[in-house]
XYZ file of C-alpha atoms in Angstrom:
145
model
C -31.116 36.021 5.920
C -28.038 33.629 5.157
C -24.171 34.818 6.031
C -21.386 34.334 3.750
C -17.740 35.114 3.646
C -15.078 35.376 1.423
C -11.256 35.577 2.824
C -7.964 36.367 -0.056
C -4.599 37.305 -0.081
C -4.849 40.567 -2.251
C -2.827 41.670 -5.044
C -1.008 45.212 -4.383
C -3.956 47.268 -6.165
C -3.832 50.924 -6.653
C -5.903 53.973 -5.896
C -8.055 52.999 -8.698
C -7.855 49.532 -8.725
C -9.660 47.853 -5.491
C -8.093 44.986 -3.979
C -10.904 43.660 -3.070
C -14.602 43.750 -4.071
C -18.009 42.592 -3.510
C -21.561 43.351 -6.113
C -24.972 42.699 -6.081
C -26.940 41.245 -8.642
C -29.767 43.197 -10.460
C -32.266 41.372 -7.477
C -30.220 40.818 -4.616
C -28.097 43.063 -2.298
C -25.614 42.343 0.004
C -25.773 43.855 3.535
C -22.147 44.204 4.686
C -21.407 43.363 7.926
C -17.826 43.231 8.443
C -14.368 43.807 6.561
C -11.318 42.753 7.723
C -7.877 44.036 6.135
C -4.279 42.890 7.481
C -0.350 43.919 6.341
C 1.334 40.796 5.458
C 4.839 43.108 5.031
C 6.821 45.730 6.823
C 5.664 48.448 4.671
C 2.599 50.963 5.942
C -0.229 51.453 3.877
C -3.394 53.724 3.590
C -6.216 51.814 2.532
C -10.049 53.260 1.939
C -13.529 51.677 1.238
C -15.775 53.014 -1.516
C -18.731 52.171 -3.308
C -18.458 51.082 -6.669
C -20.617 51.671 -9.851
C -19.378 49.209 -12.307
C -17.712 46.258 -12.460
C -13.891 46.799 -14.398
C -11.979 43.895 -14.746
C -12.747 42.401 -11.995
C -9.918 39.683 -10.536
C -10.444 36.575 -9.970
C -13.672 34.977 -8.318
C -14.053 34.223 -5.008
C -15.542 31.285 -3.406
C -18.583 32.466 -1.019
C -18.871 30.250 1.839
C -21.720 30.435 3.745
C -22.145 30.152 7.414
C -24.805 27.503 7.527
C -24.482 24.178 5.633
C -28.320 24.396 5.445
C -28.409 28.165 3.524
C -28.594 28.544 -0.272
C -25.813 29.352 -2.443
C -24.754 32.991 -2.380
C -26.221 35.300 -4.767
C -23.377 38.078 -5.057
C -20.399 38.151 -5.889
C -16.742 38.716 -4.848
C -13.498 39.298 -6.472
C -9.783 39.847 -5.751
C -7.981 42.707 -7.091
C -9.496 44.141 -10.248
C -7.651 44.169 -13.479
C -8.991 47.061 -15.119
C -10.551 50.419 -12.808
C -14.487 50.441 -12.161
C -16.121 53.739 -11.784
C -15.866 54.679 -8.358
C -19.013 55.902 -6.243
C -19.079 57.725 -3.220
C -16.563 57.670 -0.554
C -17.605 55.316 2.275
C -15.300 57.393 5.321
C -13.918 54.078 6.415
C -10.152 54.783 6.175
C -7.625 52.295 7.758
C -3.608 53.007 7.712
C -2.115 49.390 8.178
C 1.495 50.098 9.944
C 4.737 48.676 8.810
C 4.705 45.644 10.419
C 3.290 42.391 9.094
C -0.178 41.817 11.119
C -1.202 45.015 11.263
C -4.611 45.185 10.662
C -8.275 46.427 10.738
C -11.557 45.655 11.283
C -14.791 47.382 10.260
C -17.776 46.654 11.102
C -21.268 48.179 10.053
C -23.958 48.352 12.764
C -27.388 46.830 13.082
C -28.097 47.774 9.864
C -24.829 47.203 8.002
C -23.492 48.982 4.670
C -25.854 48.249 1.512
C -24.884 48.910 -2.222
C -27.661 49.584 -4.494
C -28.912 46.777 -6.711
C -27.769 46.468 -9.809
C -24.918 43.796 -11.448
C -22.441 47.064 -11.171
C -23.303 48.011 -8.077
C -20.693 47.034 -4.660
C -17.944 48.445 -2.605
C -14.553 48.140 -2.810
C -11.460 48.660 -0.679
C -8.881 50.378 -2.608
C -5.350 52.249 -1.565
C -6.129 56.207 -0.365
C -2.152 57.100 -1.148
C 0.729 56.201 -2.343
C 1.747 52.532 -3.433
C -0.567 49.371 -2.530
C 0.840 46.066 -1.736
C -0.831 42.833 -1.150
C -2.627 42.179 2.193
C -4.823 39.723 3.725
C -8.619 40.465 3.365
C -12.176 39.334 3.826
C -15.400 40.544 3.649
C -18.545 38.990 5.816
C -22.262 39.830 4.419
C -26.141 38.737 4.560
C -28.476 38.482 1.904
């Protein structure tokens, strides 16, 4: 398996609207290994991670880079903050409030066997706001397929 990683300052999102994402492909899954999320102002804010069961609007691409010079190009995809709402899946129980002060942050990470969306070109997860308003942060998302 190859690692890859994609890093972005968000857009403010919404409870609907993730601020970031990441999907398979109708042969490939990614297996999630860590997510990191970080307040870049002095305002708190609740932030969950969900799976995701098709696409939106997605925002703009992301550039995958992958750990190794020597791996393949990454197969799925990520996005900054979507556009237009996907349907949301289940509830992942990661939940992160990022306090009022500009580097608050979190990291999650997924165990030996990490966090895998079903295949499918709608298929991913998604961090999106739990509660009240979102606001941009710093996020990034490191995988295997």
């Amino acid at each position: 398996m190859a690692r890859y990683a994609v890093g972005v300052l968000t857009g403010a999102g919404s409870t609907v609207l993730p601020i970031i994402s990441l999907y398979s492909t109708a042969a490939v899954s990614p297996v999630v290994r860590e997510i990191g999320l970080t307040n870049t102002t002095s305002t708190a804010v609740a932030l969950k991670l969900t799976y995701l069961t098709t696409a939106g609007t997605q925002g703009a691409g992301l550039t995958e880079t992958k750990y190794r010079e020597s791996a393949g190009a990454a197969v799925c995809t990520a996005f900054t903050t979507h556009t237009v709402a996907p349907t949301l899946g289940g509830d992942l129980g990661y939940r992160a409030s990022l306090g009022a002060a500009v580097g608050a942050g979190v990291i999650w990470t997924f165990g030996e066997q990490g966090l895998t969306p079903p295949l499918g070109t709608g298929n991913g997860v998604g961090v999106i706001v739990e509660n009240g308003t979102g606001q941009a942060v710093q996020a990034y998302i490191v995988w295997d397929e």
